[in-house]
Coordinates of C-alpha atoms in Angstrom, one line a residue:
Chain Q
M1206 CA -26.8 34.5 10.9
P1207 CA -29.6 34.2 8.4
E1208 CA -31.8 36.8 10.1
L1209 CA -29.2 39.5 9.3
T1210 CA -29.0 38.3 5.7
Q1211 CA -32.8 38.4 5.6
S1212 CA -32.9 41.9 7.0
A1213 CA -30.2 43.2 4.8
L1214 CA -32.3 42.2 1.9
S1215 CA -35.8 42.9 3.2
S1216 CA -34.7 46.4 4.2
K1217 CA -34.6 47.0 0.4
S1218 CA -37.7 47.6 -1.6
G1219 CA -39.1 44.6 -3.5
F1220 CA -37.7 46.1 -6.7
G1221 CA -34.2 46.6 -5.4
R1222 CA -34.2 43.0 -4.1
L1223 CA -35.3 41.7 -7.5
A1224 CA -32.7 43.8 -9.3
L1225 CA -30.0 42.5 -7.1
L1226 CA -31.0 38.8 -7.8
V1227 CA -31.2 39.5 -11.5
F1228 CA -27.8 41.2 -11.4
F1229 CA -26.1 38.3 -9.7
L1230 CA -28.0 35.4 -11.3
G1231 CA -29.0 36.8 -14.6
P1232 CA -25.9 36.3 -16.7
A1233 CA -25.3 32.7 -15.6
V1234 CA -28.9 31.7 -15.9
V1235 CA -29.3 33.2 -19.3
I1236 CA -26.2 31.8 -20.9
Y1237 CA -26.8 28.4 -19.3
A1238 CA -30.4 28.3 -20.3
A1239 CA -29.8 29.5 -23.9
F1240 CA -26.8 27.3 -24.8
S1241 CA -27.2 24.3 -22.6
V1242 CA -30.8 23.5 -21.4
Y1243 CA -32.7 24.9 -24.4
P1244 CA -30.6 23.0 -26.9
L1245 CA -31.1 19.8 -25.0
I1246 CA -34.9 20.3 -24.9
A1247 CA -35.0 21.4 -28.6
T1248 CA -33.0 18.4 -29.6
M1249 CA -35.4 16.1 -27.9
A1250 CA -38.3 17.9 -29.5
L1251 CA -36.6 17.6 -32.9
A1252 CA -36.4 13.8 -32.4
S1253 CA -40.2 13.6 -32.9
F1254 CA -40.2 15.2 -36.3
T1255 CA -39.3 13.9 -39.8
T1256 CA -38.4 15.9 -42.9
D1257 CA -39.8 15.3 -46.4
Q1258 CA -38.2 15.8 -49.8
A1259 CA -38.9 19.5 -49.7
G1260 CA -37.2 19.9 -46.3
A1261 CA -40.5 20.6 -44.4
Y1262 CA -40.8 19.2 -40.9
H1263 CA -43.7 16.9 -40.0
F1264 CA -44.6 15.7 -36.5
A1265 CA -43.9 11.9 -36.2
G1266 CA -44.3 11.1 -32.6
I1267 CA -42.1 8.2 -31.6
D1268 CA -41.7 6.9 -35.2
N1269 CA -38.0 7.8 -35.3
F1270 CA -37.3 5.7 -32.2
I1271 CA -39.2 2.8 -33.7
L1272 CA -37.1 3.2 -36.8
L1273 CA -33.9 3.3 -34.8
L1274 CA -34.8 0.2 -32.9
T1275 CA -36.4 -1.9 -35.5
D1276 CA -35.5 -0.8 -39.1
K1277 CA -32.9 -3.1 -40.6
D1278 CA -30.6 -0.2 -41.7
W1279 CA -30.7 1.5 -38.3
R1280 CA -31.1 -1.4 -35.8
G1281 CA -27.7 -3.0 -36.5
P1282 CA -25.5 0.0 -36.2
F1283 CA -27.3 1.3 -33.1
W1284 CA -27.0 -2.0 -31.2
N1285 CA -23.4 -2.4 -32.4
A1286 CA -22.5 1.1 -31.1
L1287 CA -24.4 0.5 -27.8
G1288 CA -22.8 -2.9 -27.3
N1289 CA -19.3 -1.5 -28.0
N1290 CA -20.0 1.4 -25.6
V1291 CA -21.0 -1.1 -22.9
L1292 CA -17.8 -3.0 -23.4
F1293 CA -15.9 0.3 -23.4
F1294 CA -17.4 1.1 -20.0
I1295 CA -16.7 -2.4 -18.6
I1296 CA -13.0 -2.0 -19.6
H1297 CA -12.9 1.3 -17.7
M1298 CA -14.6 -0.2 -14.6
L1299 CA -12.4 -3.3 -14.6
V1300 CA -9.0 -1.7 -15.4
Q1301 CA -9.1 2.1 -14.9
N1302 CA -10.8 2.3 -11.5
P1303 CA -9.0 -0.6 -9.8
I1304 CA -5.6 0.8 -10.9
G1305 CA -6.7 4.3 -9.7
I1306 CA -7.8 2.9 -6.4
A1307 CA -4.5 0.9 -6.0
I1308 CA -2.2 3.8 -6.8
A1309 CA -4.3 6.2 -4.6
G1310 CA -3.9 3.6 -1.8
L1311 CA -0.1 3.5 -2.3
L1312 CA 0.2 7.3 -2.5
S1313 CA -1.7 7.8 0.7
L1314 CA 0.6 5.5 2.7
P1315 CA 2.1 7.4 5.6
A1316 CA 5.7 8.8 5.3
L1317 CA 5.9 8.0 1.6
K1318 CA 8.8 9.9 -0.1
F1319 CA 8.4 11.7 -3.5
R1320 CA 4.6 11.6 -3.1
A1321 CA 4.1 14.9 -5.0
T1322 CA 6.4 13.8 -7.8
Y1323 CA 4.6 10.6 -8.4
R1324 CA 1.2 12.4 -8.3
T1325 CA 2.4 15.0 -10.8
L1326 CA 3.8 12.4 -13.2
I1327 CA 1.0 9.9 -13.1
F1328 CA -1.6 12.7 -13.6
M1329 CA 0.2 14.2 -16.6
P1330 CA -1.6 12.2 -19.4
T1331 CA -5.0 13.3 -18.1
M1332 CA -4.0 16.9 -18.9
L1333 CA -3.4 16.3 -22.6
S1334 CA -5.9 16.4 -25.4
V1335 CA -7.5 13.1 -26.3
V1336 CA -6.8 13.9 -29.9
I1337 CA -3.1 14.3 -29.3
I1338 CA -3.0 11.1 -27.2
G1339 CA -4.9 9.2 -29.9
F1340 CA -2.4 10.2 -32.6
A1341 CA 0.6 9.5 -30.3
W1342 CA -0.6 5.9 -29.5
N1343 CA -1.6 5.4 -33.1
L1344 CA 2.1 6.0 -34.0
I1345 CA 3.4 4.0 -31.1
L1346 CA 1.3 0.9 -31.9
S1347 CA 1.9 1.2 -35.7
P1348 CA 3.8 -1.7 -37.2
L1349 CA 5.4 0.9 -39.5
W1350 CA 7.3 2.5 -36.7
G1351 CA 8.0 -0.8 -34.9
V1352 CA 8.5 0.8 -31.5
S1353 CA 6.1 -1.5 -29.7
E1354 CA 7.4 -4.6 -31.5
G1355 CA 11.0 -3.6 -30.6
F1356 CA 9.9 -3.1 -27.0
L1357 CA 8.2 -6.5 -26.8
K1358 CA 11.3 -8.1 -28.4
F1359 CA 13.4 -6.6 -25.6
F1360 CA 11.5 -8.8 -23.2
G1361 CA 11.6 -11.8 -25.5
L1362 CA 7.9 -11.3 -26.4
G1363 CA 8.3 -10.1 -30.0
S1364 CA 6.1 -12.9 -31.3
L1365 CA 3.1 -11.4 -29.4
F1366 CA 3.1 -8.3 -31.4
Q1367 CA 0.0 -7.6 -33.6
P1368 CA -1.3 -4.4 -35.2
W1369 CA -3.9 -4.3 -32.4
L1370 CA -5.6 -1.1 -33.6
G1371 CA -6.1 -2.5 -37.1
L1372 CA -7.7 -5.8 -36.1
E1373 CA -11.5 -6.1 -35.7
G1374 CA -11.1 -8.3 -32.7
S1375 CA -8.8 -6.1 -30.7
A1376 CA -9.2 -2.5 -31.9
L1377 CA -11.9 -1.6 -29.4
I1378 CA -10.1 -3.1 -26.4
T1379 CA -6.9 -1.3 -27.5
I1380 CA -8.7 2.0 -27.7
G1381 CA -10.4 1.3 -24.3
L1382 CA -7.0 0.7 -22.8
I1383 CA -5.5 3.9 -24.3
S1384 CA -8.4 5.8 -22.8
V1385 CA -7.8 4.0 -19.4
W1386 CA -4.1 5.0 -19.6
Q1387 CA -5.1 8.7 -20.2
F1388 CA -7.9 9.1 -17.7
V1389 CA -6.7 6.9 -14.7
G1390 CA -5.7 10.3 -13.1
I1391 CA -9.3 11.2 -12.4
P1392 CA -10.3 8.2 -10.2
L1393 CA -6.8 8.4 -8.7
M1394 CA -7.2 12.0 -7.6
L1395 CA -10.8 11.7 -6.4
I1396 CA -10.0 8.5 -4.4
Y1397 CA -6.7 10.0 -3.1
A1398 CA -8.6 13.0 -1.8
A1399 CA -11.2 10.7 -0.1
L1400 CA -8.4 8.7 1.5
L1401 CA -6.8 11.8 2.9
N1402 CA -10.1 12.7 4.5
I1403 CA -10.4 9.6 6.6
P1404 CA -9.9 10.5 10.3
E1405 CA -6.5 9.5 11.4
E1406 CA -7.7 8.1 14.7
L1407 CA -9.5 5.3 12.8
V1408 CA -6.3 4.2 11.0
D1409 CA -4.2 4.6 14.1
A1410 CA -6.6 2.4 16.1
A1411 CA -6.3 -0.3 13.5
R1412 CA -2.5 0.0 13.5
I1413 CA -2.3 -0.4 17.2
D1414 CA -4.4 -3.5 16.8
G1415 CA -1.5 -4.8 14.7
L1416 CA -3.2 -4.8 11.3
S1417 CA -0.9 -4.6 8.2
H1418 CA -1.2 -1.7 5.8
L1419 CA -2.8 -4.0 3.3
R1420 CA -5.5 -5.1 5.7
I1421 CA -6.1 -1.6 7.0
F1422 CA -6.6 -0.6 3.4
F1423 CA -9.1 -3.4 2.6
H1424 CA -10.9 -3.6 5.9
V1425 CA -10.9 0.0 7.2
K1426 CA -10.2 2.5 4.3
L1427 CA -12.0 0.9 1.4
P1428 CA -15.4 0.6 3.0
L1429 CA -15.1 4.2 4.1
I1430 CA -14.4 5.5 0.6
M1431 CA -17.2 3.5 -1.1
P1432 CA -19.3 6.7 -1.7
T1433 CA -16.3 8.2 -3.7
I1434 CA -16.0 4.9 -5.6
G1435 CA -19.7 5.2 -6.5
L1436 CA -19.2 8.8 -7.6
V1437 CA -16.2 7.7 -9.7
S1438 CA -18.3 5.0 -11.3
I1439 CA -21.1 7.4 -12.4
L1440 CA -18.5 9.9 -13.7
T1441 CA -16.9 7.1 -15.7
F1442 CA -20.3 6.1 -17.0
V1443 CA -21.3 9.6 -18.2
G1444 CA -17.8 10.1 -19.7
N1445 CA -17.8 6.8 -21.5
F1446 CA -21.3 7.0 -23.0
N1447 CA -20.4 10.5 -24.3
A1448 CA -17.0 9.6 -25.7
F1449 CA -16.1 10.6 -29.2
D1450 CA -12.8 12.3 -29.6
L1451 CA -10.5 9.3 -29.1
V1452 CA -12.2 7.1 -31.7
Y1453 CA -12.5 10.0 -34.1
A1454 CA -8.8 10.8 -33.8
I1455 CA -7.6 7.3 -34.2
K1456 CA -10.2 5.8 -36.5
G1457 CA -12.1 8.7 -38.0
A1458 CA -15.9 9.0 -38.2
L1459 CA -16.3 5.5 -39.8
A1460 CA -14.9 3.9 -36.6
G1461 CA -13.2 1.0 -38.4
P1462 CA -12.3 -1.7 -39.0
N1463 CA -15.8 -2.5 -40.0
F1464 CA -17.4 -0.3 -37.3
S1465 CA -15.8 -2.4 -34.6
T1466 CA -14.8 0.7 -32.6
D1467 CA -18.1 2.6 -33.2
L1468 CA -19.4 4.2 -30.0
L1469 CA -22.6 6.1 -29.5
G1470 CA -20.7 9.4 -29.9
T1471 CA -19.3 8.5 -33.3
F1472 CA -22.6 6.9 -34.4
F1473 CA -24.3 10.2 -33.4
Y1474 CA -21.8 12.2 -35.4
R1475 CA -22.2 10.1 -38.5
T1476 CA -26.0 10.1 -38.3
F1477 CA -26.1 13.9 -38.0
F1478 CA -23.4 14.8 -40.5
G1479 CA -23.6 11.9 -42.8
N1480 CA -20.6 10.3 -44.4
Q1481 CA -19.5 8.4 -47.5
L1482 CA -22.2 5.8 -46.9
Q1483 CA -25.3 7.8 -45.9
L1484 CA -26.7 11.3 -46.0
G1485 CA -26.8 13.3 -42.7
S1486 CA -30.2 13.7 -41.0
P1487 CA -30.8 16.3 -38.2
T1488 CA -34.0 14.5 -37.0
M1489 CA -32.4 11.1 -36.8
G1490 CA -29.3 12.7 -35.3
A1491 CA -31.6 14.2 -32.6
T1492 CA -33.1 10.8 -32.1
V1493 CA -29.7 9.2 -31.5
A1494 CA -28.8 12.1 -29.1
T1495 CA -32.1 11.6 -27.2
A1496 CA -31.4 7.9 -26.9
M1497 CA -28.0 8.7 -25.5
F1498 CA -29.6 11.2 -23.1
L1499 CA -32.0 8.5 -21.9
I1500 CA -29.2 6.0 -21.4
I1501 CA -27.1 8.5 -19.4
L1502 CA -30.2 9.5 -17.4
M1503 CA -30.9 5.8 -16.6
G1504 CA -27.3 5.5 -15.4
V1505 CA -27.6 8.6 -13.2
C1506 CA -30.9 7.4 -11.8
V1507 CA -29.5 4.0 -10.9
Y1508 CA -26.6 5.8 -9.2
L1509 CA -28.8 8.3 -7.3
F1510 CA -31.5 6.0 -6.2
L1511 CA -29.7 2.6 -5.7
V1512 CA -26.0 3.1 -5.4
Q1513 CA -25.7 6.4 -3.5
R1514 CA -28.5 5.6 -1.0
R1515 CA -27.0 2.3 0.0
L1516 CA -23.5 3.7 0.2
E1517 CA -24.5 6.8 2.3
R1518 CA -25.4 4.5 5.2
H1519 CA -21.8 3.3 5.5
S1520 CA -20.3 6.8 5.3
F1521 CA -19.4 8.8 8.3
Chain L
M1184 CA 1.9 -11.9 5.2
S1185 CA 4.5 -9.4 6.3
R1186 CA 3.2 -6.8 8.7
R1187 CA 4.6 -4.0 6.6
F1188 CA 4.2 -3.7 2.9
G1189 CA 7.9 -3.2 1.9
P1190 CA 8.6 0.5 1.2
A1191 CA 10.9 -0.6 -1.6
A1192 CA 8.1 -2.5 -3.3
V1193 CA 5.9 0.5 -3.1
H1194 CA 8.5 2.7 -4.9
V1195 CA 9.0 0.0 -7.5
I1196 CA 5.3 -0.1 -8.4
L1197 CA 5.0 3.7 -8.4
I1198 CA 8.1 4.2 -10.5
A1199 CA 6.9 1.5 -12.9
Y1200 CA 3.5 3.2 -13.3
S1201 CA 5.1 6.6 -13.7
L1202 CA 7.1 5.2 -16.6
I1203 CA 4.0 3.8 -18.2
A1204 CA 2.4 7.2 -17.9
L1205 CA 5.4 9.1 -19.3
M1206 CA 7.0 6.8 -21.9
P1207 CA 4.5 7.5 -24.7
I1208 CA 4.8 11.2 -24.3
L1209 CA 8.6 11.1 -24.0
L1210 CA 8.8 8.9 -27.1
V1211 CA 6.9 11.4 -29.2
V1212 CA 8.7 14.5 -28.0
M1213 CA 12.1 12.8 -28.2
N1214 CA 11.7 11.6 -31.8
S1215 CA 10.3 14.9 -32.9
F1216 CA 13.8 16.3 -32.6
K1217 CA 15.4 13.5 -34.8
A1218 CA 16.0 13.0 -38.5
R1219 CA 13.7 10.6 -40.3
K1220 CA 16.3 7.9 -40.5
A1221 CA 16.9 7.9 -36.7
I1222 CA 13.2 8.0 -36.0
F1223 CA 12.9 4.6 -37.6
G1224 CA 16.4 3.3 -36.9
A1225 CA 16.6 3.9 -33.2
P1226 CA 13.3 5.1 -31.9
L1227 CA 14.2 4.6 -28.2
A1228 CA 17.5 6.6 -28.4
L1229 CA 17.8 10.2 -27.4
P1230 CA 18.6 12.6 -30.2
S1231 CA 22.3 12.9 -30.6
S1232 CA 24.4 15.5 -32.5
E1233 CA 24.2 13.3 -35.6
T1234 CA 20.5 12.5 -35.5
F1235 CA 19.3 15.9 -34.2
S1236 CA 17.0 17.7 -36.7
L1237 CA 14.3 20.3 -36.6
I1238 CA 13.0 19.7 -40.0
G1239 CA 9.6 18.7 -38.6
Y1240 CA 9.3 21.9 -36.7
S1241 CA 10.2 24.0 -39.6
K1242 CA 7.5 22.4 -41.7
V1243 CA 4.9 22.7 -39.0
L1244 CA 5.7 26.3 -38.1
G1245 CA 6.2 27.3 -41.7
N1246 CA 3.4 25.4 -43.3
S1247 CA 0.4 25.8 -41.1
N1248 CA -1.0 28.6 -39.1
V1249 CA 0.1 27.3 -35.7
G1250 CA 0.5 30.8 -34.3
M1251 CA -3.1 31.7 -35.2
F1252 CA -4.4 28.4 -33.9
F1253 CA -2.6 29.1 -30.6
F1254 CA -4.1 32.6 -30.4
N1255 CA -7.6 31.2 -31.1
S1256 CA -7.2 28.5 -28.4
V1257 CA -5.7 30.9 -25.8
S1258 CA -8.4 33.6 -26.4
V1259 CA -11.3 31.2 -26.4
T1260 CA -10.0 29.4 -23.3
L1261 CA -9.2 32.5 -21.3
I1262 CA -12.4 34.4 -22.1
S1263 CA -14.5 31.3 -21.4
M1264 CA -12.6 30.8 -18.1
A1265 CA -13.1 34.4 -17.1
S1266 CA -16.8 34.4 -17.8
V1267 CA -17.3 31.0 -16.1
L1268 CA -15.5 32.4 -13.0
L1269 CA -17.2 35.8 -12.9
F1270 CA -20.8 34.6 -13.7
G1271 CA -20.3 31.4 -11.8
A1272 CA -19.1 33.2 -8.7
M1273 CA -21.9 35.8 -8.9
A1274 CA -24.6 33.1 -9.2
A1275 CA -23.0 30.9 -6.5
W1276 CA -22.9 34.0 -4.2
A1277 CA -26.6 34.7 -4.8
L1278 CA -27.6 31.1 -4.2
A1279 CA -25.5 30.7 -1.1
E1280 CA -26.3 34.1 0.5
Y1281 CA -29.8 35.1 -0.4
R1282 CA -33.0 33.3 0.4
F1283 CA -35.8 33.7 -2.2
K1284 CA -38.7 31.7 -3.5
G1285 CA -37.5 29.0 -5.9
S1286 CA -33.8 29.2 -4.9
T1287 CA -33.7 25.4 -4.3
L1288 CA -35.3 24.8 -7.7
L1289 CA -32.9 27.2 -9.4
A1290 CA -29.9 25.5 -7.8
L1291 CA -31.3 22.1 -9.0
F1292 CA -31.8 23.5 -12.5
L1293 CA -28.3 24.8 -12.6
S1294 CA -26.9 21.5 -11.5
I1295 CA -28.4 19.4 -14.3
G1296 CA -25.5 20.4 -16.5
I1297 CA -23.0 18.6 -14.1
M1298 CA -24.4 15.2 -15.2
V1299 CA -25.9 15.8 -18.6
P1300 CA -23.3 16.5 -21.3
I1301 CA -24.0 19.6 -23.3
R1302 CA -22.8 17.7 -26.4
L1303 CA -26.2 16.0 -26.7
G1304 CA -27.8 19.3 -27.6
S1305 CA -25.3 19.9 -30.4
I1306 CA -27.8 19.9 -33.2
S1307 CA -29.9 22.6 -31.7
I1308 CA -26.7 24.6 -30.7
L1309 CA -25.6 24.5 -34.3
H1310 CA -29.1 25.7 -35.5
T1311 CA -29.0 28.5 -32.9
M1312 CA -25.5 29.6 -34.0
V1313 CA -26.5 29.5 -37.7
S1314 CA -29.5 31.7 -37.0
L1315 CA -27.4 34.1 -34.8
D1316 CA -24.8 34.2 -37.6
L1317 CA -22.1 33.1 -35.2
I1318 CA -20.8 30.1 -37.2
N1319 CA -17.0 30.3 -37.5
T1320 CA -16.6 32.8 -34.7
R1321 CA -14.7 32.4 -31.5
L1322 CA -17.8 33.9 -29.7
A1323 CA -19.8 30.8 -30.6
L1324 CA -17.3 28.6 -28.8
I1325 CA -17.0 31.0 -25.8
L1326 CA -20.8 31.0 -25.3
V1327 CA -21.0 27.2 -25.4
Y1328 CA -18.0 26.6 -23.2
T1329 CA -19.3 29.2 -20.7
A1330 CA -22.6 27.3 -20.6
Q1331 CA -20.7 24.0 -20.2
G1332 CA -18.5 25.2 -17.4
L1333 CA -21.0 27.1 -15.3
P1334 CA -22.8 24.2 -13.5
M1335 CA -19.6 22.7 -12.1
A1336 CA -18.2 26.1 -11.2
I1337 CA -21.3 27.2 -9.4
F1338 CA -21.3 23.9 -7.5
I1339 CA -17.6 24.2 -6.4
L1340 CA -17.8 28.0 -5.6
S1341 CA -21.0 27.6 -3.6
E1342 CA -19.3 25.1 -1.3
F1343 CA -16.4 27.5 -1.1
I1344 CA -18.5 30.6 -0.3
S1345 CA -20.4 28.7 2.4
Q1346 CA -17.0 28.2 4.2
I1347 CA -16.2 32.0 4.3
P1348 CA -16.9 33.3 7.8
K1349 CA -20.3 35.1 8.0
D1350 CA -18.8 37.9 10.2
L1351 CA -16.9 39.4 7.2
R1352 CA -20.0 40.2 5.1
D1353 CA -22.1 41.1 8.2
A1354 CA -19.4 43.6 9.3
A1355 CA -19.4 45.2 5.9
R1356 CA -23.3 45.3 5.9
C1357 CA -23.3 47.1 9.3
D1358 CA -20.9 49.7 7.8
G1359 CA -23.5 50.2 5.1
V1360 CA -21.5 48.8 2.2
P1361 CA -23.9 48.1 -0.7
E1362 CA -24.5 44.4 -1.6
I1363 CA -22.7 44.6 -5.0
A1364 CA -19.6 46.1 -3.4
I1365 CA -19.7 43.4 -0.7
F1366 CA -19.4 40.8 -3.4
F1367 CA -16.7 42.4 -5.5
Q1368 CA -14.6 43.9 -2.7
V1369 CA -15.0 41.5 0.2
I1370 CA -16.0 38.1 -1.3
A1371 CA -14.5 37.9 -4.7
P1372 CA -10.8 38.4 -3.5
L1373 CA -11.4 35.5 -1.1
L1374 CA -12.3 33.2 -3.9
R1375 CA -8.8 33.1 -5.3
P1376 CA -7.9 29.7 -3.9
A1377 CA -10.9 28.2 -5.6
I1378 CA -9.8 29.4 -9.0
A1379 CA -7.4 26.5 -9.4
T1380 CA -10.2 24.0 -8.8
V1381 CA -12.5 25.6 -11.2
A1382 CA -9.7 25.9 -13.8
V1383 CA -9.1 22.1 -13.7
F1384 CA -12.7 21.4 -14.4
T1385 CA -13.2 24.1 -17.1
V1386 CA -10.0 25.1 -18.7
V1387 CA -8.5 21.7 -19.4
P1388 CA -11.7 20.3 -21.2
I1389 CA -12.0 23.6 -23.2
W1390 CA -8.4 23.6 -24.4
N1391 CA -8.6 19.9 -25.4
D1392 CA -12.0 19.9 -26.9
L1393 CA -12.4 18.7 -30.5
W1394 CA -16.2 18.4 -30.8
F1395 CA -17.3 22.0 -30.7
P1396 CA -14.5 23.5 -32.8
L1397 CA -15.3 20.8 -35.4
L1398 CA -19.0 21.7 -35.3
L1399 CA -19.1 25.4 -34.8
A1400 CA -15.8 26.9 -35.9
P1401 CA -14.1 24.6 -38.5
G1402 CA -13.0 27.6 -40.7
K1403 CA -9.3 28.2 -41.1
E1404 CA -9.4 31.5 -39.3
T1405 CA -11.1 30.3 -36.2
Q1406 CA -9.6 26.8 -35.7
T1407 CA -8.3 26.0 -32.2
I1408 CA -4.9 24.3 -31.8
T1409 CA -6.5 20.9 -31.1
L1410 CA -8.6 21.0 -34.3
G1411 CA -5.7 22.6 -36.3
I1412 CA -3.3 19.8 -35.3
Q1413 CA -5.9 17.2 -36.0
Q1414 CA -6.4 18.5 -39.5
F1415 CA -2.7 19.1 -40.1
I1416 CA -1.9 15.5 -39.2
G1417 CA -4.7 14.3 -41.4
Q1418 CA -2.9 16.0 -44.3
Y1419 CA 0.7 14.8 -43.5
V1420 CA 0.0 11.3 -42.2
T1421 CA 3.1 9.8 -43.9
D1422 CA 5.5 12.7 -43.1
W1423 CA 6.6 11.4 -39.7
N1424 CA 8.8 14.4 -38.9
S1425 CA 6.0 16.8 -39.3
V1426 CA 3.5 14.6 -37.5
L1427 CA 5.7 14.1 -34.4
A1428 CA 6.6 17.8 -34.4
A1429 CA 3.0 18.8 -34.7
L1430 CA 2.1 16.5 -31.7
S1431 CA 5.0 18.0 -29.7
V1432 CA 3.9 21.5 -30.5
A1433 CA 0.5 20.6 -29.0
I1434 CA 1.9 18.7 -26.0
L1435 CA 4.8 20.9 -24.8
P1436 CA 3.0 24.1 -23.8
V1437 CA 0.4 22.2 -21.9
I1438 CA 3.1 20.2 -20.0
A1439 CA 5.1 23.4 -19.3
I1440 CA 2.0 25.1 -17.8
Y1441 CA 1.0 21.9 -16.0
L1442 CA 4.5 21.6 -14.4
I1443 CA 4.5 25.3 -13.3
F1444 CA 1.0 25.1 -11.8
S1445 CA 0.9 21.4 -10.8
R1446 CA 0.9 22.0 -7.1
Q1447 CA -2.1 24.4 -7.3
L1448 CA -3.9 22.2 -9.9
I1449 CA -3.6 19.0 -8.0
G1450 CA -4.3 20.8 -4.7
G1451 CA -7.4 22.3 -6.3
L1452 CA -8.5 19.0 -7.7
T1453 CA -8.2 17.2 -4.4
A1454 CA -9.9 20.1 -2.6
G1455 CA -12.7 20.2 -5.0
A1456 CA -13.1 16.4 -4.8
V1457 CA -14.0 16.4 -1.2
K1458 CA -17.4 14.7 -0.9

């Protein structure tokens, strides 16, 4: 009944109406604008300035971005972090999301016992702090403790053990899998919810036609939850290209060994705060943050204009 | 292929994955109650009467300011959650209920924060907090976390408010109840079921965050539990009893709260996930 709503408001004077809107929207808009939107814009503006020896700011246009992409001291670390981040994202897409979909599929089977218990247990790691999880896995995979080695020996695979987190070739993949282990709960829950929303008549019809649970899942349910899988993918993308805590907890800001676990988040942190190897720079830090913003924006645009549109047609 | 996917096989897979999810947590908590020798000698064994030891806990609780860190985390998280819920619900109500020029634009503006991480504005946030003299205060964290949580909260609560039957508020309006009273006395109590959903999306990331405590409140007095534990472990890397106890101190309360509220939390998550 929008007319009534309208009349309830329009019966008030223009001032009373404005006061009401300010009362309801004011606090949220002010806090959000001051501590979220303004900092983002100001950071992007800062990216187009440089500082001189005296600390004064000078307008530099896109010089910082050119420096980031072409200078020999900046180019290498930036592309390294970006490349690592892409690999980090691919690991999540190939391991985390398929496992999430598979377990959600199993949990949504009709007449499954202990459903709530499984859900509670499997979601538990997602509730814990990335920092705590990072330290815990650091200990578990440490050759000093020997838990993982002993575990592999139990299955006769002791010779496979390596200090994965310490080796340049495997550290990033290991951290990626730890992150997958922790966050698999998110795609699991989102997809589980989408599966529960599928109209029962559709599934029943397929069952009467004699399709197995497995075929119903792949031919009936999976196409219907494609929009949710698209949403999960973009959430994974934004989360991954913004990741920092796990690498920082396990490897520190230097993202060793030899920067092999450096992500854009840790690169941003080092650029802004500095470290043993270089001085921190707010303007270059802002440049890296802006580059991250543009990468995330590109991902969101691809999702909104390509993925989501195409998927919406299949949804019901 | 068999017509039915064997129910036993389903349980085997789910039990196996539940173990994968739980084992690392159990391993840490279990060994935190053991003496150093048993931690290394038999890491997979439960603590027994011979190996039981609380030495790690006595060091953690005696040596660091765990109590203060907890208080900081609890107060920052609770106040942030309260302001996200209050201001978020008020804004969601105005956006869902009143039509005014620019309401669509304002809704769009408020939803940017769902996709763009607030972390990217950290440099400017730090400058702002320095100029407001809020560095090393809990208020700095509360303001940032409120700004971070609002977009998602407004999104979820708008969906929820639009499902509340219109008759309720219209009846109240006919009785001449003022608009502000309609929100606080009629609508706000009905929002209770949505609190769990908002809580999952705001409280958990705030409690677990390392970035902003590191940036805005690294001082001893204002450290949150996540940052405090991170720094404590950094100092005692080789003291396994203390490290394992510190990790357990951070894990156990979260798990206890999670188990108490898991039904609502997961219910909230699946409800909020619709769409």
